[in-house]
Amino acid sequence: MSTILIIDDDPQFNLVLKSAMEMDGHEVETASNGREAKALYQNKKYDVIITDIIMPDIDGFEVILDLRRMGMSDRTIAVSGGGRTSANDYLDAAQHFDVAATYHKPVDLQALRATVEEIINKNK
């Protein structure tokens, strides 16, 4: 069974993604910000990490940089609905940190699920 960590400050978004990933047979944990996520991924290895960019406390860029230092950026998916600038700006920046994929919110669940499976199969 593959393990997935979803990091987003929107509890409804976390619930929707968690439900979709669990339906595909994955074990899923969620965190509402980067600080909570860091406590999780430093103590457990995840097959896929899905992180929002704009969050309170530690944002998605800090999470991505931390995961990159740990050699896990190739299993990280960045999502964004935008903020002070457009989602494209945030997601373009995330791509420079070698994330596996980026998605705009609202996320196309079918495409995201396919990307999750690709990452899992690639890293087996």
C-alpha positions as a Markdown table, in Angstrom:
| # | Residue | x | y | z |
|---|---|---|---|---|
| 1 | Met | 0.0 | 0.0 | 0.0 |
| 2 | Ser | 1.3 | 3.4 | -1.0 |
| 3 | Thr | 1.4 | 6.3 | 1.5 |
| 4 | Ile | 0.4 | 9.9 | 0.6 |
| 5 | Leu | 0.7 | 13.1 | 2.5 |
| 6 | Ile | -1.7 | 15.9 | 1.6 |
| 7 | Ile | -0.8 | 19.4 | 2.9 |
| 8 | Asp | -3.4 | 22.2 | 2.5 |
| 9 | Asp | -4.9 | 24.7 | 4.9 |
| 10 | Asp | -8.4 | 24.1 | 3.4 |
| 11 | Pro | -9.9 | 21.2 | 5.4 |
| 12 | Gln | -12.5 | 20.6 | 2.7 |
| 13 | Phe | -9.8 | 20.2 | 0.0 |
| 14 | Asn | -7.9 | 17.8 | 2.2 |
| 15 | Leu | -11.0 | 15.7 | 2.8 |
| 16 | Val | -11.9 | 15.5 | -1.0 |
| 17 | Leu | -8.3 | 14.5 | -1.9 |
| 18 | Lys | -8.0 | 12.1 | 1.0 |
| 19 | Ser | -11.2 | 10.4 | 0.0 |
| 20 | Ala | -10.2 | 10.1 | -3.6 |
| 21 | Met | -6.8 | 8.7 | -2.8 |
| 22 | Glu | -8.2 | 6.2 | -0.2 |
| 23 | Met | -10.7 | 5.0 | -2.9 |
| 24 | Asp | -7.6 | 4.1 | -4.9 |
| 25 | Gly | -6.3 | 2.0 | -2.0 |
| 26 | His | -3.7 | 4.4 | -0.6 |
| 27 | Glu | -3.0 | 5.2 | 3.0 |
| 28 | Val | -3.4 | 9.0 | 3.4 |
| 29 | Glu | -2.4 | 11.5 | 6.0 |
| 30 | Thr | -3.2 | 15.2 | 6.0 |
| 31 | Ala | -1.6 | 18.3 | 7.4 |
| 32 | Ser | -3.1 | 21.8 | 7.5 |
| 33 | Asn | 0.2 | 23.7 | 7.1 |
| 34 | Gly | 3.9 | 23.2 | 6.5 |
| 35 | Arg | 4.8 | 23.0 | 10.2 |
| 36 | Glu | 2.4 | 20.0 | 10.7 |
| 37 | Ala | 3.6 | 18.4 | 7.5 |
| 38 | Lys | 7.3 | 18.7 | 8.4 |
| 39 | Ala | 6.7 | 16.9 | 11.7 |
| 40 | Leu | 5.1 | 14.0 | 9.6 |
| 41 | Tyr | 7.5 | 13.7 | 6.7 |
| 42 | Gln | 10.6 | 13.9 | 8.8 |
| 43 | Asn | 9.5 | 10.8 | 10.7 |
| 44 | Lys | 8.0 | 8.8 | 7.8 |
| 45 | Lys | 8.7 | 8.3 | 4.1 |
| 46 | Tyr | 5.8 | 9.0 | 1.8 |
| 47 | Asp | 5.4 | 7.7 | -1.7 |
| 48 | Val | 3.7 | 11.0 | -2.8 |
| 49 | Ile | 3.3 | 14.4 | -1.2 |
| 50 | Ile | 0.7 | 16.8 | -2.5 |
| 51 | Thr | 1.2 | 20.4 | -1.2 |
| 52 | Asp | -0.6 | 23.7 | -1.5 |
| 53 | Ile | 1.7 | 26.7 | -2.1 |
| 54 | Ile | 0.0 | 29.4 | -0.1 |
| 55 | Met | -0.5 | 28.4 | 3.6 |
| 56 | Pro | 0.0 | 30.0 | 7.0 |
| 57 | Asp | 3.1 | 29.2 | 9.1 |
| 58 | Ile | 5.4 | 27.3 | 6.7 |
| 59 | Asp | 4.2 | 27.7 | 3.1 |
| 60 | Gly | 4.4 | 25.3 | 0.3 |
| 61 | Phe | 7.7 | 26.7 | -1.1 |
| 62 | Glu | 9.5 | 26.0 | 2.2 |
| 63 | Val | 8.0 | 22.5 | 2.2 |
| 64 | Ile | 9.1 | 21.9 | -1.4 |
| 65 | Leu | 12.6 | 23.2 | -0.7 |
| 66 | Asp | 12.9 | 21.0 | 2.4 |
| 67 | Leu | 11.7 | 17.9 | 0.4 |
| 68 | Arg | 14.1 | 18.8 | -2.3 |
| 69 | Arg | 17.0 | 18.7 | 0.2 |
| 70 | Met | 15.7 | 15.3 | 1.3 |
| 71 | Gly | 15.7 | 14.0 | -2.3 |
| 72 | Met | 11.9 | 13.8 | -2.4 |
| 73 | Ser | 11.0 | 16.6 | -4.9 |
| 74 | Asp | 10.4 | 14.0 | -7.6 |
| 75 | Arg | 7.5 | 12.6 | -5.6 |
| 76 | Thr | 6.0 | 16.0 | -4.8 |
| 77 | Ile | 3.0 | 17.6 | -6.5 |
| 78 | Ala | 2.3 | 21.3 | -6.0 |
| 79 | Val | -1.2 | 22.8 | -6.2 |
| 80 | Ser | -2.4 | 26.4 | -6.0 |
| 81 | Gly | -5.5 | 28.5 | -6.4 |
| 82 | Gly | -3.4 | 31.7 | -6.5 |
| 83 | Gly | -3.1 | 34.4 | -4.0 |
| 84 | Arg | -1.5 | 37.8 | -4.4 |
| 85 | Thr | -0.6 | 36.8 | -7.9 |
| 86 | Ser | -2.0 | 34.2 | -10.2 |
| 87 | Ala | -1.8 | 30.5 | -9.6 |
| 88 | Asn | 0.4 | 30.2 | -12.7 |
| 89 | Asp | 3.1 | 32.4 | -11.1 |
| 90 | Tyr | 3.2 | 30.1 | -8.0 |
| 91 | Leu | 3.2 | 26.9 | -10.0 |
| 92 | Asp | 5.8 | 28.1 | -12.4 |
| 93 | Ala | 8.1 | 28.9 | -9.5 |
| 94 | Ala | 7.4 | 25.4 | -8.0 |
| 95 | Gln | 8.5 | 23.8 | -11.2 |
| 96 | His | 12.0 | 25.3 | -10.7 |
| 97 | Phe | 12.3 | 23.2 | -7.6 |
| 98 | Asp | 11.9 | 20.0 | -9.6 |
| 99 | Val | 8.5 | 19.0 | -8.4 |
| 100 | Ala | 6.9 | 16.0 | -10.2 |
| 101 | Ala | 3.8 | 18.0 | -11.3 |
| 102 | Thr | 1.7 | 21.1 | -10.7 |
| 103 | Tyr | -2.0 | 21.5 | -10.7 |
| 104 | His | -4.4 | 24.5 | -10.6 |
| 105 | Lys | -7.2 | 24.5 | -8.1 |
| 106 | Pro | -9.9 | 23.3 | -8.5 |
| 107 | Val | -7.9 | 20.2 | -9.3 |
| 108 | Asp | -8.8 | 17.8 | -12.0 |
| 109 | Leu | -9.1 | 14.7 | -9.8 |
| 110 | Gln | -8.8 | 12.2 | -12.6 |
| 111 | Ala | -5.6 | 13.8 | -13.9 |
| 112 | Leu | -4.2 | 14.1 | -10.3 |
| 113 | Arg | -5.0 | 10.4 | -9.6 |
| 114 | Ala | -3.2 | 9.4 | -12.8 |
| 115 | Thr | -0.1 | 11.5 | -11.8 |
| 116 | Val | -0.1 | 9.9 | -8.3 |
| 117 | Glu | 0.0 | 6.5 | -9.9 |
| 118 | Glu | 2.8 | 7.5 | -12.3 |
| 119 | Ile | 4.9 | 8.7 | -9.4 |
| 120 | Ile | 4.3 | 5.6 | -7.3 |
| 121 | Asn | 5.1 | 3.3 | -10.3 |
| 122 | Lys | 8.2 | 5.3 | -11.1 |
| 123 | Asn | 9.6 | 5.1 | -7.6 |
| 124 | Lys | 8.9 | 1.4 | -6.9 |
